[in-house]
Short mmCIF file of C-alpha atoms and ligand atoms in Angstrom, two decimals:
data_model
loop_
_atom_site.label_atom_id
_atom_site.label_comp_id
_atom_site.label_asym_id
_atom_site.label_seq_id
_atom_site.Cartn_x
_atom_site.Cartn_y
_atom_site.Cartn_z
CA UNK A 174 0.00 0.00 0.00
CA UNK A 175 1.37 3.24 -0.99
CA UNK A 176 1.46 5.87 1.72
CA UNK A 177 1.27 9.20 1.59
CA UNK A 178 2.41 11.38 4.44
CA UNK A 179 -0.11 12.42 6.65
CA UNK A 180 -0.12 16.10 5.41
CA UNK A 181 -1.09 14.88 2.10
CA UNK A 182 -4.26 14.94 0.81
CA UNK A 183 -4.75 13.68 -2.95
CA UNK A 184 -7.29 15.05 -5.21
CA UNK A 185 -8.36 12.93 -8.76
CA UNK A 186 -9.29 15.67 -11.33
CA UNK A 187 -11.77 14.08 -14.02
CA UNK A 188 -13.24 15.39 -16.97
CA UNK A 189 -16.18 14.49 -18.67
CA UNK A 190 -17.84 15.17 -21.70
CA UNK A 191 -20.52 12.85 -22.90
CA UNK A 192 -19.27 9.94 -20.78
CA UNK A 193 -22.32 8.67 -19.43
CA UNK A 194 -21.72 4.74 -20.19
CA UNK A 195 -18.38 5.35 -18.91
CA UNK A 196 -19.65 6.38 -15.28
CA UNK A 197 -20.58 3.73 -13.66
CA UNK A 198 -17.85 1.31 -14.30
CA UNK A 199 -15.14 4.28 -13.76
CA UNK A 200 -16.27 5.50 -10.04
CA UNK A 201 -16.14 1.67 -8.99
CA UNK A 202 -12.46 1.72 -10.09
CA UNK A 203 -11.23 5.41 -8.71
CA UNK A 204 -13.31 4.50 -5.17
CA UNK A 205 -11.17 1.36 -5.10
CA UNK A 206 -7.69 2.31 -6.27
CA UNK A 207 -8.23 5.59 -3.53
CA UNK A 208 -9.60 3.45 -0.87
CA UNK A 209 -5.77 1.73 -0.85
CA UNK A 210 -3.95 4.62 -0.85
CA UNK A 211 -5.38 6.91 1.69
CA UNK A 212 -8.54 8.41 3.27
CA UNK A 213 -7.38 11.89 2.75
CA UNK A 214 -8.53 11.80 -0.97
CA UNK A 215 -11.58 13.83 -3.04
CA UNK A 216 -12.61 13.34 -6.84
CA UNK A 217 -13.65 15.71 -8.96
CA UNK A 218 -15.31 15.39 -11.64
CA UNK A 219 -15.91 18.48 -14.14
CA UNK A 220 -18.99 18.40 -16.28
CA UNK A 221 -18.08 19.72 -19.77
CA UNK A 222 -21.02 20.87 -20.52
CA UNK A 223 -22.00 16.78 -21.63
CA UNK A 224 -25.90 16.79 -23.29
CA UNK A 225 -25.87 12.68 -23.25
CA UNK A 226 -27.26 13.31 -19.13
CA UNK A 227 -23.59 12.75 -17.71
CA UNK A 228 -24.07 15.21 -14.59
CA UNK A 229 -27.47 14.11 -13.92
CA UNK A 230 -25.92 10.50 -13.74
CA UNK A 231 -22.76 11.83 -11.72
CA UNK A 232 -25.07 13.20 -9.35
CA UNK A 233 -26.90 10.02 -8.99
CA UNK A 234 -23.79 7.70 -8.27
CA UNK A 235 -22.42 10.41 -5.97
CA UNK A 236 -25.45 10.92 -3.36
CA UNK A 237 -24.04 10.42 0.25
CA UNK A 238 -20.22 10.23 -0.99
CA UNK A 239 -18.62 13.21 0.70
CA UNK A 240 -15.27 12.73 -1.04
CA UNK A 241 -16.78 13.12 -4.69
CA UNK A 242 -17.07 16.80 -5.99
CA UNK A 243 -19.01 17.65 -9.08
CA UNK A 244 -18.63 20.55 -10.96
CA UNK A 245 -20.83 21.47 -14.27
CA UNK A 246 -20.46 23.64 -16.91
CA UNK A 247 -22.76 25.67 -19.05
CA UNK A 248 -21.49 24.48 -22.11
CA UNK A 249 -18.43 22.96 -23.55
CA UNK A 250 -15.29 24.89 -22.59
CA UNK A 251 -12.68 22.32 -23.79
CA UNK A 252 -10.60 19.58 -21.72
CA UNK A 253 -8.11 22.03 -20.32
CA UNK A 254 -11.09 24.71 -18.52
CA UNK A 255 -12.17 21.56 -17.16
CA UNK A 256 -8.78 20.62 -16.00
CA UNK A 257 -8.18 23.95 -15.00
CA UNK A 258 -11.52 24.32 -12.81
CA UNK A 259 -10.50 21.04 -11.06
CA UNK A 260 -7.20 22.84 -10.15
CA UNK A 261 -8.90 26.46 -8.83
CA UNK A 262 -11.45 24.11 -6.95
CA UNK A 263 -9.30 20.98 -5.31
CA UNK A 264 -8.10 21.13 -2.59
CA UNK A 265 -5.41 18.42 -2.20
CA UNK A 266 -1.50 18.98 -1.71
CA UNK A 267 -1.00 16.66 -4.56
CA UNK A 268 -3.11 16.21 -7.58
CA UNK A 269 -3.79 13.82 -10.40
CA UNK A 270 -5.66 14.01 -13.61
CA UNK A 271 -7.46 10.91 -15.62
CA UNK A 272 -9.56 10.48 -18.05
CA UNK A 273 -12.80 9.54 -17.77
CA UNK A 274 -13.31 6.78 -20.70
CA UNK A 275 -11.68 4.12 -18.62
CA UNK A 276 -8.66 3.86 -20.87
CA UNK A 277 -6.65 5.35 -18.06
CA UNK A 278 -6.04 2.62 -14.98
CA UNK A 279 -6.12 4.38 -11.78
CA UNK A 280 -5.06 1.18 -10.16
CA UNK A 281 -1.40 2.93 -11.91
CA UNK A 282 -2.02 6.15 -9.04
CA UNK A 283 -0.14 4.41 -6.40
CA UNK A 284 2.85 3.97 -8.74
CA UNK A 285 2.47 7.50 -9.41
CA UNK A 286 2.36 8.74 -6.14
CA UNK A 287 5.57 6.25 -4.98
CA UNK A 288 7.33 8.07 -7.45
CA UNK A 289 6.75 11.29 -6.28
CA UNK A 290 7.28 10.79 -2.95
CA UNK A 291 10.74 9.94 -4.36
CA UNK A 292 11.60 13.71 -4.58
CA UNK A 293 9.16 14.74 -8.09
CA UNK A 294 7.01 17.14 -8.81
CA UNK A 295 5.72 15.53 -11.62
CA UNK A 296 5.43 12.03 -12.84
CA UNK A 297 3.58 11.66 -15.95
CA UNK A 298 2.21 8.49 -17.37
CA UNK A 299 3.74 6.90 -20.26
CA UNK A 300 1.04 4.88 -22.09
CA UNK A 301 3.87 2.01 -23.40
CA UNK A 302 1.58 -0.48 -25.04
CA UNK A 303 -1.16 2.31 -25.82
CA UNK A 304 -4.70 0.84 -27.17
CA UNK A 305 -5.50 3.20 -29.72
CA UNK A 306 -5.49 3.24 -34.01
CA UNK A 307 -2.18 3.10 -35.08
CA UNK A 308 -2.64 5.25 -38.49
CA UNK A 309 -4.80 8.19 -36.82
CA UNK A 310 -3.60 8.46 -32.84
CA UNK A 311 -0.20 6.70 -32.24
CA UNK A 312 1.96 7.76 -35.39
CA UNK A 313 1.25 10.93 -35.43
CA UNK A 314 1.29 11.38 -31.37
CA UNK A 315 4.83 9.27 -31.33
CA UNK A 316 5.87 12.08 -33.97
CA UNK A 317 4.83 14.78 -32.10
CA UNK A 318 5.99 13.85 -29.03
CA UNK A 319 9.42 13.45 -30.66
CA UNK A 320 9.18 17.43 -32.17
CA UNK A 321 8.42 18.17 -28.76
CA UNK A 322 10.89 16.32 -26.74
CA UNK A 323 13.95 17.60 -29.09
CA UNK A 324 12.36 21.28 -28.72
CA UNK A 325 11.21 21.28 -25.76
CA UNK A 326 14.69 19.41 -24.14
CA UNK A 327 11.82 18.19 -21.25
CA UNK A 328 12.25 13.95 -22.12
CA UNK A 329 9.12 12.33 -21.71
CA UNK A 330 7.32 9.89 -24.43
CA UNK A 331 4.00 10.74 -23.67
CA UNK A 332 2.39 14.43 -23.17
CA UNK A 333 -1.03 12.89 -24.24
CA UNK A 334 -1.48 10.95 -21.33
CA UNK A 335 -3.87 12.11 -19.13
CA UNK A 336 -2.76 10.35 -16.07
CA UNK A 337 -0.26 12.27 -14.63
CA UNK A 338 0.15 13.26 -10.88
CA UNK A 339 1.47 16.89 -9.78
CA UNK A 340 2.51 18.60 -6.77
CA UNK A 341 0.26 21.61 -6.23
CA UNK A 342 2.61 24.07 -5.47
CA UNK A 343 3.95 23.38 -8.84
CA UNK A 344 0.56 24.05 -10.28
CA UNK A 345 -0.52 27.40 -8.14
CA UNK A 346 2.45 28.35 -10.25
CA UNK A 347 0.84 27.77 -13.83
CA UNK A 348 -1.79 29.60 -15.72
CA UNK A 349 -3.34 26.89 -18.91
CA UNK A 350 -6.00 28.06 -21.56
CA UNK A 351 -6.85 27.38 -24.77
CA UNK A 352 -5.84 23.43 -25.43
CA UNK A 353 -2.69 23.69 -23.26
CA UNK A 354 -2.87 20.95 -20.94
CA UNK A 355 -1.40 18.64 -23.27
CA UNK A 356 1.99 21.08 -22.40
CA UNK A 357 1.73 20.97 -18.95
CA UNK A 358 4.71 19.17 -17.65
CA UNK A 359 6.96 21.44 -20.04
CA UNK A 360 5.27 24.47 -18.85
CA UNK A 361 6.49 23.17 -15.37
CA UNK A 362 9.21 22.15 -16.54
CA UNK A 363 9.77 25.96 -17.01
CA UNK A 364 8.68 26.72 -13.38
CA UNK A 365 11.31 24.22 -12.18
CA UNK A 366 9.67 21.25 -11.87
CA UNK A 367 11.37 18.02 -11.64
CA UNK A 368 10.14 15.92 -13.74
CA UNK A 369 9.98 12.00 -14.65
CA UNK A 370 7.37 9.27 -16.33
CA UNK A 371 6.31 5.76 -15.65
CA UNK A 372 4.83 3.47 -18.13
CA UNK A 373 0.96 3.35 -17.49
CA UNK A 374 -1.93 0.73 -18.12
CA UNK A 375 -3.92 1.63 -21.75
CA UNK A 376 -7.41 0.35 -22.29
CA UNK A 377 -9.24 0.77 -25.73
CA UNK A 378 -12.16 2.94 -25.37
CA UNK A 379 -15.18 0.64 -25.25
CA UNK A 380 -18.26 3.47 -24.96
CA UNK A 381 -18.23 7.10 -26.51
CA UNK A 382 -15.97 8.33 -28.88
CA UNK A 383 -12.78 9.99 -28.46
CA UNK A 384 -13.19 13.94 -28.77
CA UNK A 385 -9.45 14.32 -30.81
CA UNK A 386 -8.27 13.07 -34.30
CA UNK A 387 -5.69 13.53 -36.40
CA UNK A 388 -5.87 17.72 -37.21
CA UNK A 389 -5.03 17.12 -33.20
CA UNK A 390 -1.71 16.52 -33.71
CA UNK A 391 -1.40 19.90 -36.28
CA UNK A 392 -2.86 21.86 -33.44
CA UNK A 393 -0.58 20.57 -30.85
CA UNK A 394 2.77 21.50 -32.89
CA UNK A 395 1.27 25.36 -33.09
CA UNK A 396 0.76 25.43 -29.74
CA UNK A 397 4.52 23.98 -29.16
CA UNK A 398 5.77 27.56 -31.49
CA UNK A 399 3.60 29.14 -28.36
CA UNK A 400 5.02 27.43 -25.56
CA UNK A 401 8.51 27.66 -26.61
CA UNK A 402 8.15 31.33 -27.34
CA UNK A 403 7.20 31.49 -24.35
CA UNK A 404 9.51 29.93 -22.37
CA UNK A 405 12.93 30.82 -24.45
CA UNK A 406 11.87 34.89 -25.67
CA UNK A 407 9.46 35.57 -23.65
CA UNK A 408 11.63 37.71 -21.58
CA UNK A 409 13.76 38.94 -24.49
CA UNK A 410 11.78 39.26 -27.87
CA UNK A 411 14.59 41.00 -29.08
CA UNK A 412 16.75 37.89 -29.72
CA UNK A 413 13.79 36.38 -32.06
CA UNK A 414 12.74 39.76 -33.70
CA UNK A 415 16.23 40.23 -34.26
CA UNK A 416 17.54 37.23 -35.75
CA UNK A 417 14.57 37.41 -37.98
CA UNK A 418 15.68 41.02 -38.91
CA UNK A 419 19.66 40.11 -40.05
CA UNK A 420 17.71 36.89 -41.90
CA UNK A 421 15.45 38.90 -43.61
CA UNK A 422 18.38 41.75 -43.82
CA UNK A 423 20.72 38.84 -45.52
CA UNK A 424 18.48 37.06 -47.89
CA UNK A 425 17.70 41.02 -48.95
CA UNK A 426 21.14 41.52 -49.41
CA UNK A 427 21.84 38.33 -51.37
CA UNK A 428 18.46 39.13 -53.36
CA UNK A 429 19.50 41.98 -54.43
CA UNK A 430 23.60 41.65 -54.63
CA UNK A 431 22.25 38.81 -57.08
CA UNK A 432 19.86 41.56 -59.35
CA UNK A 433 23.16 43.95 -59.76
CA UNK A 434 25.49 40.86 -61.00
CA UNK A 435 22.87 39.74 -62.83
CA UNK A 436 22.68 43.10 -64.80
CA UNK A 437 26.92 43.34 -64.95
CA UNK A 438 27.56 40.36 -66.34
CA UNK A 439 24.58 39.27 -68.45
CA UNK A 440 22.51 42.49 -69.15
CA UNK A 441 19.77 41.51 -67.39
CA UNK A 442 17.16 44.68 -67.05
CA UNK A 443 16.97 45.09 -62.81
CA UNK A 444 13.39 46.61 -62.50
CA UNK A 445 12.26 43.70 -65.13
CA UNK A 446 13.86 41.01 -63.09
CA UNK A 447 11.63 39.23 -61.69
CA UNK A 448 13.64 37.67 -58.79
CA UNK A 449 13.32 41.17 -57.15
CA UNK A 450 10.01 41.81 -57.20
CA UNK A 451 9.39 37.92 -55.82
CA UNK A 452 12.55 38.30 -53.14
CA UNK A 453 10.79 41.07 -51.21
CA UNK A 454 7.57 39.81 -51.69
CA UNK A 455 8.38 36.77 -49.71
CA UNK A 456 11.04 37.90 -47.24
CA UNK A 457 8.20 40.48 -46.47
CA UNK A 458 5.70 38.40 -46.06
CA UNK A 459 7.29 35.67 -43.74
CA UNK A 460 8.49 38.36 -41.52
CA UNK A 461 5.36 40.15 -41.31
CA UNK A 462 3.62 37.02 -40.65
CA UNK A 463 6.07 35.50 -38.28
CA UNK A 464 6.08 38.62 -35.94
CA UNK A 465 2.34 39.10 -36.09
CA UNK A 466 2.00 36.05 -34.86
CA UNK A 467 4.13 35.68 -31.98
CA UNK A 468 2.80 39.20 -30.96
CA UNK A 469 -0.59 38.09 -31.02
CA UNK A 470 0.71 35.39 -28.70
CA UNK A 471 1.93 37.44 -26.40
CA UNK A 472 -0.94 39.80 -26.36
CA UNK A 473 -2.88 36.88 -25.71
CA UNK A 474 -0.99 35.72 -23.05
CA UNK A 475 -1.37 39.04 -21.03
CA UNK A 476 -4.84 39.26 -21.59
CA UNK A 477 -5.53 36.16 -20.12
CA UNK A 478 -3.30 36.68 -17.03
CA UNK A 479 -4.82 40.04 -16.05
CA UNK A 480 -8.08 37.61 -16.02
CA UNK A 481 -9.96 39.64 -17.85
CA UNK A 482 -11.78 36.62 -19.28
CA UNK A 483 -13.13 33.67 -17.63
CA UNK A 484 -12.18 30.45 -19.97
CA UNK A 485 -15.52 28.50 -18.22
CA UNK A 486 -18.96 28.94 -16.50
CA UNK A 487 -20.11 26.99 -13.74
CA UNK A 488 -24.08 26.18 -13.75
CA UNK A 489 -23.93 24.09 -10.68
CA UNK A 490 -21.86 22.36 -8.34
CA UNK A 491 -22.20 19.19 -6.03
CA UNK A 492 -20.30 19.21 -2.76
CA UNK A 493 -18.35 22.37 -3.68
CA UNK A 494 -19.58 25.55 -1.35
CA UNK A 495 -21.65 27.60 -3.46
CA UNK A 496 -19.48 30.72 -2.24
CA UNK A 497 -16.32 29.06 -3.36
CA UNK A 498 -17.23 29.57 -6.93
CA UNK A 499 -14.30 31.57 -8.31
CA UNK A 500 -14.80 31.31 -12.41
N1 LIG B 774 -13.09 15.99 -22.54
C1 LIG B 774 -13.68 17.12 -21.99
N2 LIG B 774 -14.01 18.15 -22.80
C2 LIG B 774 -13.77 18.14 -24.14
C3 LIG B 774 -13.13 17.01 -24.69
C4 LIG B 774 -12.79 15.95 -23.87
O1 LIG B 774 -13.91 17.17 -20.78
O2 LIG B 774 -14.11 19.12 -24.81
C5 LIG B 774 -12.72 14.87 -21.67
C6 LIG B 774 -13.26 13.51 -22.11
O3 LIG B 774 -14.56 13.28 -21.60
C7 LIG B 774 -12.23 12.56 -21.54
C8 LIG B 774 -10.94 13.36 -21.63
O4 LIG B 774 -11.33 14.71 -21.73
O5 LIG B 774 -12.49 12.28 -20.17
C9 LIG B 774 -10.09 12.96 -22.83
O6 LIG B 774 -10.86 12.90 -24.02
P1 LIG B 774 -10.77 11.65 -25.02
O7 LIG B 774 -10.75 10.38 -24.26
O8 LIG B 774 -11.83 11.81 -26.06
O9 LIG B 774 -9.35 11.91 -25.68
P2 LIG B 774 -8.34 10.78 -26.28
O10 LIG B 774 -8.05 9.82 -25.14
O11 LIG B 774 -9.06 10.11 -27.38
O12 LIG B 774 -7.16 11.56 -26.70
MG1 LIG B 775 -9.44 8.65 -24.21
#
């Protein structure tokens, strides 16, 4: 039996989006992995705004259990608001996220939390012998990973896998929105966070469908240009904007250098060249485009941090004081 000191208190963050033949089978299993690891423990599970009747269900199967917290949204907000609610309205010292299609194992938590006790902040789960298509989930996420791993320098296989466990303190320290979840552990890696992975269980998903395909993995390799903006210029655009500058200044240079030769040794007419008019078209362009949109990052960035915007709204909670409500 894993142990976890007696100041810790573990919270399981779920969310749920049209999961309702998942339910049933999946508190069973979280109620039983918990009940060996500790009594200090509460699950939450965060309604994404599911139409199939998966809060109504939740709320049925969690009468009478004090250590189950529900959360529901008005609508869909997207895994990571769900994640993120979980996080504002938990209150365990560590905290660990599944899914809730029982193709995470949270009889793998215990392993998780051994590990951490072992002086982590995060241990992530690495879904070895993952049960999903081959073609449409696994190539494309083992490529991905890869990109991200080699960028990123933080070395773990699997960023898709839900099941990871996390130190709070760690967490109080990050802001997620849009669909950045998937980055968390590099994002803490960028707070400091020591980080490490074990290999998880992988079921295939037997009710629902899952919510990501391939355009997934597209999306995910943006959001990596984000997060590594982030964490290597974040504090000095200047290095990025610059270095695009002398490239743009050199390829200019060579563009043009090329039009005068051009017209010394062979004649050719400089204005009717077309290799100029194409040369700044394109080194304007890219530049234009590669600033805007790194600005626009950053704009973004500081717009959600002043929390001028709330990324979810809560309709109605279970278990969760009314006057806690902090979206
Ligand atoms: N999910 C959610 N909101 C969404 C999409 C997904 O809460 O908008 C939940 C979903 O119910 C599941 C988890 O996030 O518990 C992961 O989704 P899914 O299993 O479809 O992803 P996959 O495992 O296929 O990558
Ligand atoms: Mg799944």
């Amino acid at each position: 039996m894993t142990q976890l000191s007696s100041s810790n208190k573990l919270s399981l963050i779920i969310p749920v989006h049209n999961e309702r033949d998942n339910l049933k089978e999946l508190l069973v299993e979280v109620e039983n992995a918990l009940n060996n690891i500790s009594n200090d423990f509460e699950i939450i599970f965060v309604d994404d705004g599911s139409t199939d009747g998966s809060f109504q269900l939740l709320i049925d199967l969690c009468k009478d259990k004090s250590s189950f917290k529900l959360i529901s949204f008005r609508r869909n907000f997207g895994q990571t608001a769900a994640m993120s609610a979980g996080i504002t309205y938990s209150t365990g010292d560590i905290i660990v996220f599944m899914d809730a299609d029982l193709q995470n194992d949270p009889a793998d938590i215990p392993a998780l939390i051994s590990k951490l006790n072992e002086g982590y902040d995060v241990v992530s789960g690495w879904r070895k012998n993952r049960k999903d298509k081959l073609l449409f989930k696994k190539i494309p996420s083992a490529i991905a990973n890869f990109i991200i791993r080699k960028i990123s320098k933080v070395n773990i296989h699997d960023l898709g896998c839900s099941l990871k466990a996390y130190r709070r303190e760690i967490l109080n320290e990050i802001y997620i929105y849009g669909e950045m979840h998937r980055f968390l552990p590099v994002i803490a890696a960028r707070v400091g966070a020591k980080i490490t992975e074990i290999p998880v269980n992988h079921k295939p998903r037997k009710y629902g469908k899952s919510h990501y395909g391939l355009n997934r993995t597209f999306k995910v390799l943006l959001d990596l240009i984000t997060v590594q903006f982030m964490r290597s210029f974040s504090t000095k655009p200047i290095y990025l904007y610059g270095g695009f500058a002398l490239i743009s200044l050199l390829l200019g240079f060579i563009s043009g250098l090329s039009v005068i030769l051009m017209k010394i040794f062979w004649g050719t007419d400089m204005t009717g060249n077309p290799m100029l008019l194409l040369t700044v078209l394109f080194i304007l362009i890219t530049v234009i485009l590669a600033l805007m949109g790194i600005q626009s990052e950053v704009l973004i960035r500081i717009y959600h941090q002043q929390g001028r915007t709330k990324q979810y709204y809560i309709k109605e909670v279970y278990n969760v004081e009314i006057e806690d409500i902090k979206d």
